[in-house]
XYZ file of N, CA and C in Angstrom:
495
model
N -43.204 1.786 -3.155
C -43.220 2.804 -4.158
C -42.271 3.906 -3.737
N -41.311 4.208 -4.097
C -39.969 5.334 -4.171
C -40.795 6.527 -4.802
N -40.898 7.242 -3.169
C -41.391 8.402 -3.194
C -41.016 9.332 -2.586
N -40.041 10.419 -3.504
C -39.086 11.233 -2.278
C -40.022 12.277 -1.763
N -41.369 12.455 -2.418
C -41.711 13.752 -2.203
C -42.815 13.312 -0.595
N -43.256 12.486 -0.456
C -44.340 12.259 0.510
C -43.780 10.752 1.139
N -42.404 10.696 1.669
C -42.273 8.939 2.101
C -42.989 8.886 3.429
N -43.104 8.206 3.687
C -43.612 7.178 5.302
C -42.011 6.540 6.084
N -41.355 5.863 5.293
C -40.162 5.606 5.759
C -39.149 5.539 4.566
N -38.255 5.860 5.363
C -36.759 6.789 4.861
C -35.799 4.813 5.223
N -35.524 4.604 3.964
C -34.247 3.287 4.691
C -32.840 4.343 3.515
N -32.322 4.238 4.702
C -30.760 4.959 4.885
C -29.788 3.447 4.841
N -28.645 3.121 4.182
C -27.489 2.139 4.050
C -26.473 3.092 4.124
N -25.879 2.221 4.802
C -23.974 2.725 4.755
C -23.226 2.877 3.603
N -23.726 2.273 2.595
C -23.147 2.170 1.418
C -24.216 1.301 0.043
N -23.912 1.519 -1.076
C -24.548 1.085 -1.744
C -24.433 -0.042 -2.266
N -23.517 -1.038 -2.083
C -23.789 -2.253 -1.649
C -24.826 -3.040 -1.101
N -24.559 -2.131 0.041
C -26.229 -2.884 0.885
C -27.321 -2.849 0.467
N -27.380 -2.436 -1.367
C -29.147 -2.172 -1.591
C -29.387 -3.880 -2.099
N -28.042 -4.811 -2.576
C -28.323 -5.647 -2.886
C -29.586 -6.272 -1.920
N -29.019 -5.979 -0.566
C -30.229 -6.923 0.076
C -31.564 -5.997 0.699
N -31.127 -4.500 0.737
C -32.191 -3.468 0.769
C -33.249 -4.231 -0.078
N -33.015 -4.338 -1.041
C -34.140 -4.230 -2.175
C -35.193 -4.996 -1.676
N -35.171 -5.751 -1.198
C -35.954 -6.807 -0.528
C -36.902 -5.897 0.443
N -36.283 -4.560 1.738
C -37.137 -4.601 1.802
C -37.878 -3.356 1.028
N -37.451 -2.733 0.057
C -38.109 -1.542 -0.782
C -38.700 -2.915 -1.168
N -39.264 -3.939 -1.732
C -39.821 -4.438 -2.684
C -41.047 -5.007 -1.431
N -40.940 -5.254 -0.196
C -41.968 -5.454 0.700
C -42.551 -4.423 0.840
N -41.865 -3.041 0.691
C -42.737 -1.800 1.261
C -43.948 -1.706 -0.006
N -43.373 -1.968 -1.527
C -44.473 -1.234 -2.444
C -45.171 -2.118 -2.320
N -44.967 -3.765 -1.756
C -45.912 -4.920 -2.050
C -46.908 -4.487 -1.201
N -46.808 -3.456 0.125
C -47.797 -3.534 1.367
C -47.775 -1.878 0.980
N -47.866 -1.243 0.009
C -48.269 -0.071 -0.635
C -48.023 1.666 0.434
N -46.067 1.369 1.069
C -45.737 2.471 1.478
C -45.021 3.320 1.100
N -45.061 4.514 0.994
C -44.438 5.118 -0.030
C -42.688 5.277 1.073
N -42.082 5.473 0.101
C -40.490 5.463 0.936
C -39.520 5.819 -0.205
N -38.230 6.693 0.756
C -36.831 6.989 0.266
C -35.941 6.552 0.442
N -35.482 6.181 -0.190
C -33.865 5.839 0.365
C -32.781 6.725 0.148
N -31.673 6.669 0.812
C -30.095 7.470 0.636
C -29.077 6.553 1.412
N -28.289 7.072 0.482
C -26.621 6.499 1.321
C -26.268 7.515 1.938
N -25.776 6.940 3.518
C -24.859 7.611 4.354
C -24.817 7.193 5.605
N -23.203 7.281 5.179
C -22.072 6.092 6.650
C -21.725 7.134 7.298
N -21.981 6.374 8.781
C -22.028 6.842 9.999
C -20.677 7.196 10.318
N -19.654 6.632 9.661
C -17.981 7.003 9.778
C -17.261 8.016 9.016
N -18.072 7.779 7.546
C -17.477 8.402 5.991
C -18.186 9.523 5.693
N -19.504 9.621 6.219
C -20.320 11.124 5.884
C -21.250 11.262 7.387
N -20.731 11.327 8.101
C -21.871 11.546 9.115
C -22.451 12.838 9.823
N -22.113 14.310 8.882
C -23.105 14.951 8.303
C -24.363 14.758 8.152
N -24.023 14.003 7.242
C -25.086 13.583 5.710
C -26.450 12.644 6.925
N -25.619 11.568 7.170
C -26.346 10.422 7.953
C -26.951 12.016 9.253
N -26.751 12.689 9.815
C -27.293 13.190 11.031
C -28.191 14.216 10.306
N -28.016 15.117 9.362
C -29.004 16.081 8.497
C -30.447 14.929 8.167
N -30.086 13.783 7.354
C -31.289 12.788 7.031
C -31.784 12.804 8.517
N -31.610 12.289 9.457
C -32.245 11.857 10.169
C -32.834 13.165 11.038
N -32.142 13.907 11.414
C -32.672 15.737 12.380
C -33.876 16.016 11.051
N -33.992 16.069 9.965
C -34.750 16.509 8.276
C -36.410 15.489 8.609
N -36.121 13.904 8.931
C -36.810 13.586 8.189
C -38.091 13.675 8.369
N -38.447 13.724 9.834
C -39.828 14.048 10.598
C -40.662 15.229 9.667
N -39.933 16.451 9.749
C -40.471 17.090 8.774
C -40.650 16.989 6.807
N -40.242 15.714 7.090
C -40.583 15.692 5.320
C -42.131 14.305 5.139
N -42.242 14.150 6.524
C -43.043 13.218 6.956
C -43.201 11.767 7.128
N -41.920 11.648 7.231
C -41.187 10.413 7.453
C -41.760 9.953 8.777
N -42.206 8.645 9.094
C -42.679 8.192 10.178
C -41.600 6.939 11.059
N -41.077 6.405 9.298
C -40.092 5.633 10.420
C -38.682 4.997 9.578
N -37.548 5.417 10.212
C -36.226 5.017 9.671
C -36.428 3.557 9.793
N -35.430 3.112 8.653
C -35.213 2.259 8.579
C -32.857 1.994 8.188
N -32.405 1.780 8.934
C -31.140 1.527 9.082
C -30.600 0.521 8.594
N -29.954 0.185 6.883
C -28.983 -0.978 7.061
C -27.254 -0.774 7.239
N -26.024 -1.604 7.745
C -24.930 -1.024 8.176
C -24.212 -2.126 8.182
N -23.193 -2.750 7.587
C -22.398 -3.787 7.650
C -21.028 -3.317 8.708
N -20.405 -4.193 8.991
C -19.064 -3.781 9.939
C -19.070 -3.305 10.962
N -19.117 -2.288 11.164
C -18.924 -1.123 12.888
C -20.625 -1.079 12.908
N -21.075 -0.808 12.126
C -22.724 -0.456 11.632
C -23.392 0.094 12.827
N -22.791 1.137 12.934
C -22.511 2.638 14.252
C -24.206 3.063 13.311
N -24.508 2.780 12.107
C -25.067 3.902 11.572
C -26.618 4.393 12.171
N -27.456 3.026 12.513
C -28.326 2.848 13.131
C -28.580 3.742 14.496
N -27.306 3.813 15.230
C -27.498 4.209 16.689
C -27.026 5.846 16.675
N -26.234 6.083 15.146
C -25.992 7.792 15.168
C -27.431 8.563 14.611
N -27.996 7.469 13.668
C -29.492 8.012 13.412
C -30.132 8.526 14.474
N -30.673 7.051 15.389
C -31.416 7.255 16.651
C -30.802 8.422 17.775
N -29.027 9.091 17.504
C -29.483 10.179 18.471
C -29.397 11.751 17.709
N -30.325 11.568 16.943
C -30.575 12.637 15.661
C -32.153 12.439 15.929
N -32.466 11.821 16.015
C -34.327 11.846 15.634
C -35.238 10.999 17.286
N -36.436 11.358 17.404
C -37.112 10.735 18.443
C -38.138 9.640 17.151
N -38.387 9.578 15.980
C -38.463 8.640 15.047
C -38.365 6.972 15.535
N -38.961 6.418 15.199
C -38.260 5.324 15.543
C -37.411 4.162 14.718
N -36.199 4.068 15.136
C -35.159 3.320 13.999
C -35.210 1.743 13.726
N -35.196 0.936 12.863
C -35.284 -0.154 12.650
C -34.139 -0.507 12.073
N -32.600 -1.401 12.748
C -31.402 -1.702 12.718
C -31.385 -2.868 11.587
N -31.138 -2.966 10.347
C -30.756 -4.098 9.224
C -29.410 -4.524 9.635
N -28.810 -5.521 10.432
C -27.637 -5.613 10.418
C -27.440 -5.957 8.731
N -26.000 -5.975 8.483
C -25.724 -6.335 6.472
C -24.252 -7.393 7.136
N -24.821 -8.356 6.160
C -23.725 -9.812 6.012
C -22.252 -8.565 5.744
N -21.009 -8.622 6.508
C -19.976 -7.996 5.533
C -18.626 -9.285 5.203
N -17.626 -8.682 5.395
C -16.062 -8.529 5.536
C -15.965 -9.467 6.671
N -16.212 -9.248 7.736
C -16.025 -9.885 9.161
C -17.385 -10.233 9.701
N -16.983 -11.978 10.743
C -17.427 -12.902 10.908
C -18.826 -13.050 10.420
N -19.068 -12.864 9.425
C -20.445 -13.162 8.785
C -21.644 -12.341 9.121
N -21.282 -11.330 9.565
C -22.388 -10.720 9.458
C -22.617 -10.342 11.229
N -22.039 -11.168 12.101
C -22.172 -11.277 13.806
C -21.666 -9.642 14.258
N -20.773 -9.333 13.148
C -20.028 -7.802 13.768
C -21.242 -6.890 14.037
N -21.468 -6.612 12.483
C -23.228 -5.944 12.443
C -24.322 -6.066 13.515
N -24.412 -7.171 13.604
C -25.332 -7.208 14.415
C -25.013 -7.077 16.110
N -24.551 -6.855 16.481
C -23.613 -6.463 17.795
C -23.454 -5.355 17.846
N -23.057 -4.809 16.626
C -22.775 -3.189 16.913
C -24.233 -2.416 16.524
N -25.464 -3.103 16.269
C -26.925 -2.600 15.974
C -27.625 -2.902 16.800
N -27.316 -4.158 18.083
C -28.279 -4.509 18.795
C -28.113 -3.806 20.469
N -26.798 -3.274 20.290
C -26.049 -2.914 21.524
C -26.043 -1.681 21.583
N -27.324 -0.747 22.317
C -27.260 0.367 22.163
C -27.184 0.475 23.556
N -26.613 1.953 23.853
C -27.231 2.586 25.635
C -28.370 2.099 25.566
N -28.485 2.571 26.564
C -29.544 2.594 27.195
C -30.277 4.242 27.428
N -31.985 4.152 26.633
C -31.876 5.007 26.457
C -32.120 5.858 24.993
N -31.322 4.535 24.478
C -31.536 5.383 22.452
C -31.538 4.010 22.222
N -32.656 3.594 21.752
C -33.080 1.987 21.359
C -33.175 2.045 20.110
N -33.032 1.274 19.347
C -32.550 0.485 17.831
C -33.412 -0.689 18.053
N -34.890 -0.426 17.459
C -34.909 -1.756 16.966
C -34.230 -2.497 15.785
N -34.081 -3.579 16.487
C -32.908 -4.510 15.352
C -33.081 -5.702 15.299
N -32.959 -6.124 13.814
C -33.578 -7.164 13.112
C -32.332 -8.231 12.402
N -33.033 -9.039 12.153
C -31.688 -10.302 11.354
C -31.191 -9.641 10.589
N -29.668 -9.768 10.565
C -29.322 -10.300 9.206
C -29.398 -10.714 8.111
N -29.045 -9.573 7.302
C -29.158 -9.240 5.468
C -31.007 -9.718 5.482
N -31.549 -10.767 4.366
C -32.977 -10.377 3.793
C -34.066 -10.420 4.981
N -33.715 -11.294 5.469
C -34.900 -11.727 6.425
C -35.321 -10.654 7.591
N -34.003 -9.755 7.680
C -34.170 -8.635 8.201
C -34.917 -7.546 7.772
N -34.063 -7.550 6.156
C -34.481 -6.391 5.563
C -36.491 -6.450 5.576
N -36.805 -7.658 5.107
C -38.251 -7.516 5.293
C -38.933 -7.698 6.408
N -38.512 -8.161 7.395
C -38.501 -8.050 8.772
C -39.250 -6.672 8.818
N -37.492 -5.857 8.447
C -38.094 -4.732 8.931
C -39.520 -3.820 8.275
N -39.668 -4.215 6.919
C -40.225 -3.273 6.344
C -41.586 -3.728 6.771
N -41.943 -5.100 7.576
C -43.208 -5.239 8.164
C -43.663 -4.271 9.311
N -42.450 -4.194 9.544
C -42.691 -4.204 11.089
C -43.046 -2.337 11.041
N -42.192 -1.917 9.775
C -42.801 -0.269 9.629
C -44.073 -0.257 9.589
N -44.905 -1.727 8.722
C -46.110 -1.158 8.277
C -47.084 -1.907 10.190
N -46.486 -2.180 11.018
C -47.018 -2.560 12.556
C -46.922 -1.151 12.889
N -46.024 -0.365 12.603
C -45.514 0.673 13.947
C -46.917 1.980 12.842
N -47.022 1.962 11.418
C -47.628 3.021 11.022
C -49.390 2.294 11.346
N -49.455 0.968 11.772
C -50.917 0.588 11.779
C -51.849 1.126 12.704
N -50.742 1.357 14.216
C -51.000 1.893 15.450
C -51.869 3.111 14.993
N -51.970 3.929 14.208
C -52.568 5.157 13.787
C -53.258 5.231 12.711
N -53.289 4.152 12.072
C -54.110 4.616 10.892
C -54.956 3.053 10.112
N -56.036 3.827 9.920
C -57.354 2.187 10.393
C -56.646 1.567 8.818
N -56.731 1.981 7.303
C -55.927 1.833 6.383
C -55.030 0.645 6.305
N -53.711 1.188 7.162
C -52.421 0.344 7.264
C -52.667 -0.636 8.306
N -53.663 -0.441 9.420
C -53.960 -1.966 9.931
C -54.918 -2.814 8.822
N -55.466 -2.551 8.432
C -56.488 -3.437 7.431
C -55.429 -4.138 6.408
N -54.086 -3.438 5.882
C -53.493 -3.962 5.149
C -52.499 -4.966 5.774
N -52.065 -4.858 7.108
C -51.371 -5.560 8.081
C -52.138 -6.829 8.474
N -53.122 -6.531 8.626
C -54.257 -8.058 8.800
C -54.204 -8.644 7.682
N -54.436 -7.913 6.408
C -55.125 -8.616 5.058
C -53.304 -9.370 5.080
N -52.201 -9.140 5.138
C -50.516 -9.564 4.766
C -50.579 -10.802 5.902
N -50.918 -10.669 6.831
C -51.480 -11.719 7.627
C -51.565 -12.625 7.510
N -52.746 -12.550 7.084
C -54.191 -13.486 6.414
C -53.556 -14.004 5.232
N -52.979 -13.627 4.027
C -52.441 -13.941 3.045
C -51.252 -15.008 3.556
N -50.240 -14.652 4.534
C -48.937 -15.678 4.923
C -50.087 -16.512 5.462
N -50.798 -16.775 6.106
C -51.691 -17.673 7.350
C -52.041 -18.649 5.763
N -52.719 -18.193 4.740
C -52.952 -18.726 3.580
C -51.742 -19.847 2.833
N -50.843 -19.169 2.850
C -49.753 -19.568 1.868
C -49.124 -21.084 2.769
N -49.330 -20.874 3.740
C -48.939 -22.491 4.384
C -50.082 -23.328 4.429
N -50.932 -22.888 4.336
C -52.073 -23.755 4.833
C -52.208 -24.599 3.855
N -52.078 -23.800 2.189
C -52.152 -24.387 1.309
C -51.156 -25.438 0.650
N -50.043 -25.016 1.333
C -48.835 -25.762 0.849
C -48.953 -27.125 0.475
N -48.412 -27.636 -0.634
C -48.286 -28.893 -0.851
C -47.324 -29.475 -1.136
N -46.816 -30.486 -0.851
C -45.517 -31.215 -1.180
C -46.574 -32.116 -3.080
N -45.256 -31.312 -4.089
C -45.382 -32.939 -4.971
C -44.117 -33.334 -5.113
N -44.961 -35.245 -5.592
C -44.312 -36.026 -5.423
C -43.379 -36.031 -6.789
């Protein structure tokens, strides 16, 4: 649910391109009922913008970034030294070698300012938006009950599976 006034997590892209596969995980966050913002801003082209979001977001009650970044995808690791927050790296499929650039330049931080970082384009994107609702469960009895019940539901969905013929 796109909620600028009260989010939980903030997912920031380099560009708006990347919502093609964002959406995936805004569409995991309202499925597991977290409220969240998004904005554009590249870590090369506005990084202002990208360092104000991230120094801002704690106080708007943002609990946890979420980063997607195709190419150099610097954007993830200029977040993380703006905020003690914790960042979750979307590498994005681009331009160059399929997507491997991204993820190299999201998984390879100092040491020191850690990026968690996740696959490439969807599987990431909802990757990550689980893994917000793991890091907000730690604190609140709520978002673990809904983390078990998302669980319990995937544990379901294979069990039942059927091949027809």
């Amino acid at each position: 649910m796109l909620n600028e006034k009260n989010p939980e997590v903030l997912i920031i892209m380099g560009s708006k391109s990347d919502w093609e596969t964002m959406q995936h995980c805004a569409k995991t966050l309202d499925n597991l009922g977290i409220a969240y913002d998004r904005a554009i801003a590249s870590a090369h082209r506005t990084p202002a913008k990208a360092e104000e979001l991230a120094r801002t977001a704690e106080g708007r009650g943002v609990k946890v970034i979420i980063a997607a970044a195709g190419g150099a995808a610097h954007l993830a690791g200029v977040l993380a030294s703006q905020t003690h927050l914790p960042i979750l790296g979307v590498p994005m499929k681009g331009w160059a070698l399929d997507g491997l650039d991204s993820l190299l330049s999201t998984v390879q931080m100092p040491r020191g300012v850690p990026v968690m970082t996740f696959a490439i384009g969807k599987a990431g994107a909802v990757n990550a938006a689980v893994a917000a609702l793991q890091i907000l469960a730690l604190s609140n009895a709520d978002r673990r009950k809904t983390l078990i019940e998302f669980r319990e539901r995937q544990t379901q969905e294979v069990l039942s599976a059927k091949f027809e013929d």
